[in-house]
Amino acid sequence: MRGLRRAAPIVTLAVALAGVTCAFPTDKSDKVFVTLQAPSHVVLRGQEVSVYAQAWRVIGADTQPITNVDFDFTSGSGSIARVDRACCGYATVTGVNSGTVDIIARAVTFEKSQSADLSLRVANPLEIDSIRPRDVRYGGLLTIYGVGVDSLFVANLGDIGLIKYPFSAVRDSAGIGQIKYWVPPPAHSGPLFFLGAGVFGLDTAITTVEKEDIFEPNDTIPSDINLDLGGPWPGTPLAPILFANPALAFEPVDRTLGLGEDWFHFHTADTTQPLTFFITYPSFGDTSAAATRTFLIDSLYYQMGDPTHDPVEKFFGRDSADFIGSDFSRCKGDQFQPLQAPRESTTVALKTLPSHDLHILTFFSRTQRYGLTVARGYFTADPRIRPDAFEENDLCHYADSKQINIPTQASGLPGFSDTLNIDNPFELDWYRINVPAPGVGDSMLFRIQSRPFVAGRDSSDIDIYVLTVPGSTGANVTEVGSSQNAGSTENLLLGLSAGSYYVAVVDYAGVAMRYSMCIRQVPAIGVRTCNLILPGPAVPGASKARPQASPRVSGSRRSSFLGSRARP
């Protein structure tokens, strides 16, 4: 394989004489040889390069330079390269036409000396020598070799732009470059179109694209990814990335069922580290329930069954497992399906991990491209946003370890108030509150209000839901009240009995933001408010369509881990 160092070391071609003797060379001695050096083996057509000749004498096992030698330079083909002698051992080579040519340097004084023969390539600024492999799947890498290819900025297959692989553009010591590209769908077989360095054209050979991605089949057996092996770009700004492929494909689905699935299994020994998962789709709205549903879960397996059944019914997980989904989520075995706008991506940042194993499973009903990235660290959509005091709380069971005790209104204490974050679009924050026994007529007041970084610029829309906690205030996780106005000002007043409740704050619009939340027990008569941090005006908004209450998911260990989907 060609060397990958960027430096342009001197290229030396030398032929040493055999039969060393102790005699000092004469002007006809065969103990003299010539070397010819050039900064690169490649000369661009119409450009010049300087070469340098040096004579040497052999003395025993050593060599010594000979100074003040006159050299004669010739080109093996004047139609490819012209050579002109200069002073002091130097000559200038000018590239004329593409091709390979020998430049020869001879020591004029030493008739029997060994001449130097330096092979140079004359090339256009961009010439493709080869593309490997010739057969590639979606998500696979093409490597392009040739002159100037490390400066390519456009590469297409079948009118579809390829995706440049970071830090892959290099040039070896001989001046030959290489660069790598991911092949995304819907690229198809054909000659590669290239553009760079003011040159464009088509490769002379055909690259064949197989219309499935490199991880297939991964519908009933997952693609296994060990995150402890590290990422592809250590020592670079992309070092936190442990896995990345922006060119994956949902292949054509089963014609009978109209549904397909892709399954990835990520595992790591360190559950205390933060990880962020990015799932992206090029087309807006592709994560609607009619197109794709993506889930992140820490327990998942597949059971073979009737091939005519919905594939969803064949996936199972622990009964106690909670998960995050683009269509619905799960808490304590119950499905929670708040209303959210269609999305073009899903980002889940976990400050700590629920397990050594994390699965990403996507059900899809049509072919399309998508990307999947896993990075070590807690990454947010806005760098001004940092994990708040209650992270990690993307899964409801995390809220059990950091519960909020609400004082009675009779105590005169202000209740709960804090500034919190929607770290990434469409995040769902879970909180668990402990409600005291109410006095006569007492109610629980819940308020949330956005805190935009720039006043007057707020496109966020968050909603609030209050749900029961199994074993405390109900048998299941069921909704007891919600506020779903347009915008991010929500006020909810509920008469709650003593016990624990989950509070879910849901990003409807897909806007990372800060928000204030306060929760307080208020009397039937008198001041019925709580103190928001920088609350802003309580502007009522038009109510959004209200989703149905979350149904119970079967607790049977042999039931589908997804359960029956709620229908609006």
PDB file of N, CA and C in Angstrom, residues 384-391 393 404 416-423 429 431 447-453 462 505 513-519 531-535:
ATOM      1  N   ARG A 384     -24.971  26.483  24.410  1.00  0.00           N
ATOM      2  CA  ARG A 384     -25.257  27.222  25.642  1.00  0.00           C
ATOM      3  C   ARG A 384     -26.038  26.381  26.637  1.00  0.00           C
ATOM      4  N   ILE A 385     -26.565  25.263  26.188  1.00  0.00           N
ATOM      5  CA  ILE A 385     -27.353  24.383  27.051  1.00  0.00           C
ATOM      6  C   ILE A 385     -26.446  23.310  27.640  1.00  0.00           C
ATOM      7  N   ARG A 386     -26.512  23.157  28.954  1.00  0.00           N
ATOM      8  CA  ARG A 386     -25.768  22.130  29.666  1.00  0.00           C
ATOM      9  C   ARG A 386     -26.744  21.220  30.398  1.00  0.00           C
ATOM     10  N   PRO A 387     -26.318  20.009  30.769  1.00  0.00           N
ATOM     11  CA  PRO A 387     -27.217  19.127  31.513  1.00  0.00           C
ATOM     12  C   PRO A 387     -27.713  19.799  32.789  1.00  0.00           C
ATOM     13  N   ASP A 388     -29.011  19.719  33.024  1.00  0.00           N
ATOM     14  CA  ASP A 388     -29.543  20.332  34.233  1.00  0.00           C
ATOM     15  C   ASP A 388     -29.402  19.383  35.417  1.00  0.00           C
ATOM     16  N   ALA A 389     -29.889  19.811  36.585  1.00  0.00           N
ATOM     17  CA  ALA A 389     -29.680  19.072  37.830  1.00  0.00           C
ATOM     18  C   ALA A 389     -30.384  17.723  37.843  1.00  0.00           C
ATOM     19  N   PHE A 390     -31.337  17.480  36.923  1.00  0.00           N
ATOM     20  CA  PHE A 390     -32.105  16.242  36.949  1.00  0.00           C
ATOM     21  C   PHE A 390     -31.698  15.251  35.856  1.00  0.00           C
ATOM     22  N   GLU A 391     -30.738  15.627  35.018  1.00  0.00           N
ATOM     23  CA  GLU A 391     -30.241  14.657  34.048  1.00  0.00           C
ATOM     24  C   GLU A 391     -29.415  13.601  34.774  1.00  0.00           C
ATOM     25  N   ASN A 393     -32.659  12.016  32.879  1.00  0.00           N
ATOM     26  CA  ASN A 393     -34.073  11.738  33.100  1.00  0.00           C
ATOM     27  C   ASN A 393     -34.849  11.597  31.788  1.00  0.00           C
ATOM     28  N   ILE A 404     -38.802  14.684  43.865  1.00  0.00           N
ATOM     29  CA  ILE A 404     -39.063  16.056  44.305  1.00  0.00           C
ATOM     30  C   ILE A 404     -40.194  16.015  45.326  1.00  0.00           C
ATOM     31  N   PHE A 416     -41.646  23.855  44.606  1.00  0.00           N
ATOM     32  CA  PHE A 416     -40.504  23.567  43.738  1.00  0.00           C
ATOM     33  C   PHE A 416     -40.425  24.584  42.616  1.00  0.00           C
ATOM     34  N   SER A 417     -39.197  25.068  42.327  1.00  0.00           N
ATOM     35  CA  SER A 417     -38.978  25.978  41.198  1.00  0.00           C
ATOM     36  C   SER A 417     -37.541  25.837  40.729  1.00  0.00           C
ATOM     37  N   ASP A 418     -37.355  25.674  39.421  1.00  0.00           N
ATOM     38  CA  ASP A 418     -35.993  25.503  38.899  1.00  0.00           C
ATOM     39  C   ASP A 418     -35.995  25.803  37.404  1.00  0.00           C
ATOM     40  N   THR A 419     -34.790  26.065  36.874  1.00  0.00           N
ATOM     41  CA  THR A 419     -34.596  26.207  35.434  1.00  0.00           C
ATOM     42  C   THR A 419     -34.054  24.887  34.896  1.00  0.00           C
ATOM     43  N   LEU A 420     -34.686  24.376  33.843  1.00  0.00           N
ATOM     44  CA  LEU A 420     -34.392  23.061  33.297  1.00  0.00           C
ATOM     45  C   LEU A 420     -34.173  23.193  31.786  1.00  0.00           C
ATOM     46  N   ASN A 421     -33.840  22.090  31.136  1.00  0.00           N
ATOM     47  CA  ASN A 421     -33.450  22.169  29.725  1.00  0.00           C
ATOM     48  C   ASN A 421     -34.107  21.089  28.877  1.00  0.00           C
ATOM     49  N   ILE A 422     -34.487  21.474  27.674  1.00  0.00           N
ATOM     50  CA  ILE A 422     -34.693  20.531  26.578  1.00  0.00           C
ATOM     51  C   ILE A 422     -33.373  20.515  25.820  1.00  0.00           C
ATOM     52  N   ASP A 423     -32.546  19.475  26.049  1.00  0.00           N
ATOM     53  CA  ASP A 423     -31.175  19.474  25.529  1.00  0.00           C
ATOM     54  C   ASP A 423     -31.110  19.286  24.020  1.00  0.00           C
ATOM     55  N   ASP A 429     -38.583  14.957  29.145  1.00  0.00           N
ATOM     56  CA  ASP A 429     -38.007  14.980  30.498  1.00  0.00           C
ATOM     57  C   ASP A 429     -39.001  14.396  31.486  1.00  0.00           C
ATOM     58  N   TYR A 431     -39.936  13.644  35.563  1.00  0.00           N
ATOM     59  CA  TYR A 431     -39.715  14.004  36.957  1.00  0.00           C
ATOM     60  C   TYR A 431     -40.700  13.194  37.815  1.00  0.00           C
ATOM     61  N   ARG A 447     -46.727  24.921  36.526  1.00  0.00           N
ATOM     62  CA  ARG A 447     -46.498  25.963  35.519  1.00  0.00           C
ATOM     63  C   ARG A 447     -45.158  25.709  34.832  1.00  0.00           C
ATOM     64  N   ILE A 448     -45.113  25.885  33.517  1.00  0.00           N
ATOM     65  CA  ILE A 448     -43.856  25.894  32.783  1.00  0.00           C
ATOM     66  C   ILE A 448     -43.848  27.102  31.855  1.00  0.00           C
ATOM     67  N   GLN A 449     -42.652  27.628  31.637  1.00  0.00           N
ATOM     68  CA  GLN A 449     -42.491  28.827  30.809  1.00  0.00           C
ATOM     69  C   GLN A 449     -41.105  28.788  30.179  1.00  0.00           C
ATOM     70  N   SER A 450     -41.027  29.057  28.885  1.00  0.00           N
ATOM     71  CA  SER A 450     -39.724  29.065  28.211  1.00  0.00           C
ATOM     72  C   SER A 450     -38.871  30.225  28.702  1.00  0.00           C
ATOM     73  N   ARG A 451     -37.553  30.040  28.617  1.00  0.00           N
ATOM     74  CA  ARG A 451     -36.596  31.102  28.936  1.00  0.00           C
ATOM     75  C   ARG A 451     -35.653  31.257  27.744  1.00  0.00           C
ATOM     76  N   PRO A 452     -36.079  31.931  26.696  1.00  0.00           N
ATOM     77  CA  PRO A 452     -35.229  32.071  25.500  1.00  0.00           C
ATOM     78  C   PRO A 452     -33.956  32.842  25.813  1.00  0.00           C
ATOM     79  N   PHE A 453     -32.893  32.499  25.103  1.00  0.00           N
ATOM     80  CA  PHE A 453     -31.631  33.199  25.289  1.00  0.00           C
ATOM     81  C   PHE A 453     -31.694  34.627  24.750  1.00  0.00           C
ATOM     82  N   ILE A 462     -43.488  23.553  24.326  1.00  0.00           N
ATOM     83  CA  ILE A 462     -43.405  22.407  25.218  1.00  0.00           C
ATOM     84  C   ILE A 462     -44.743  22.225  25.930  1.00  0.00           C
ATOM     85  N   VAL A 505     -42.384  16.518  30.760  1.00  0.00           N
ATOM     86  CA  VAL A 505     -42.316  17.741  29.962  1.00  0.00           C
ATOM     87  C   VAL A 505     -41.858  17.329  28.571  1.00  0.00           C
ATOM     88  N   MET A 513     -34.078  24.159  24.174  1.00  0.00           N
ATOM     89  CA  MET A 513     -34.357  25.422  24.867  1.00  0.00           C
ATOM     90  C   MET A 513     -34.242  25.237  26.378  1.00  0.00           C
ATOM     91  N   ARG A 514     -34.250  26.380  27.102  1.00  0.00           N
ATOM     92  CA  ARG A 514     -34.373  26.376  28.559  1.00  0.00           C
ATOM     93  C   ARG A 514     -35.825  26.645  28.931  1.00  0.00           C
ATOM     94  N   TYR A 515     -36.222  26.093  30.056  1.00  0.00           N
ATOM     95  CA  TYR A 515     -37.559  26.410  30.546  1.00  0.00           C
ATOM     96  C   TYR A 515     -37.538  26.424  32.070  1.00  0.00           C
ATOM     97  N   SER A 516     -38.462  27.179  32.625  1.00  0.00           N
ATOM     98  CA  SER A 516     -38.671  27.199  34.068  1.00  0.00           C
ATOM     99  C   SER A 516     -39.893  26.361  34.391  1.00  0.00           C
ATOM    100  N   MET A 517     -39.832  25.639  35.502  1.00  0.00           N
ATOM    101  CA  MET A 517     -40.988  24.884  35.974  1.00  0.00           C
ATOM    102  C   MET A 517     -41.157  25.115  37.461  1.00  0.00           C
ATOM    103  N   CYS A 518     -42.386  25.338  37.872  1.00  0.00           N
ATOM    104  CA  CYS A 518     -42.671  25.412  39.299  1.00  0.00           C
ATOM    105  C   CYS A 518     -43.892  24.553  39.593  1.00  0.00           C
ATOM    106  N   ILE A 519     -43.885  23.945  40.788  1.00  0.00           N
ATOM    107  CA  ILE A 519     -44.972  23.069  41.236  1.00  0.00           C
ATOM    108  C   ILE A 519     -45.257  23.433  42.689  1.00  0.00           C
ATOM    109  N   ASN A 531     -43.855  30.536  41.919  1.00  0.00           N
ATOM    110  CA  ASN A 531     -42.837  31.456  41.422  1.00  0.00           C
ATOM    111  C   ASN A 531     -41.982  30.822  40.336  1.00  0.00           C
ATOM    112  N   LEU A 532     -42.190  31.253  39.109  1.00  0.00           N
ATOM    113  CA  LEU A 532     -41.317  30.860  38.014  1.00  0.00           C
ATOM    114  C   LEU A 532     -40.060  31.715  38.031  1.00  0.00           C
ATOM    115  N   ILE A 533     -38.940  31.148  37.620  1.00  0.00           N
ATOM    116  CA  ILE A 533     -37.712  31.916  37.454  1.00  0.00           C
ATOM    117  C   ILE A 533     -37.792  32.644  36.122  1.00  0.00           C
ATOM    118  N   LEU A 534     -37.750  33.972  36.190  1.00  0.00           N
ATOM    119  CA  LEU A 534     -37.948  34.800  34.996  1.00  0.00           C
ATOM    120  C   LEU A 534     -39.157  34.299  34.204  1.00  0.00           C
ATOM    121  N   PRO A 535     -40.345  34.386  34.791  1.00  0.00           N
ATOM    122  CA  PRO A 535     -41.475  33.673  34.186  1.00  0.00           C
ATOM    123  C   PRO A 535     -41.944  34.204  32.855  1.00  0.00           C
TER     124      PRO A 535
END
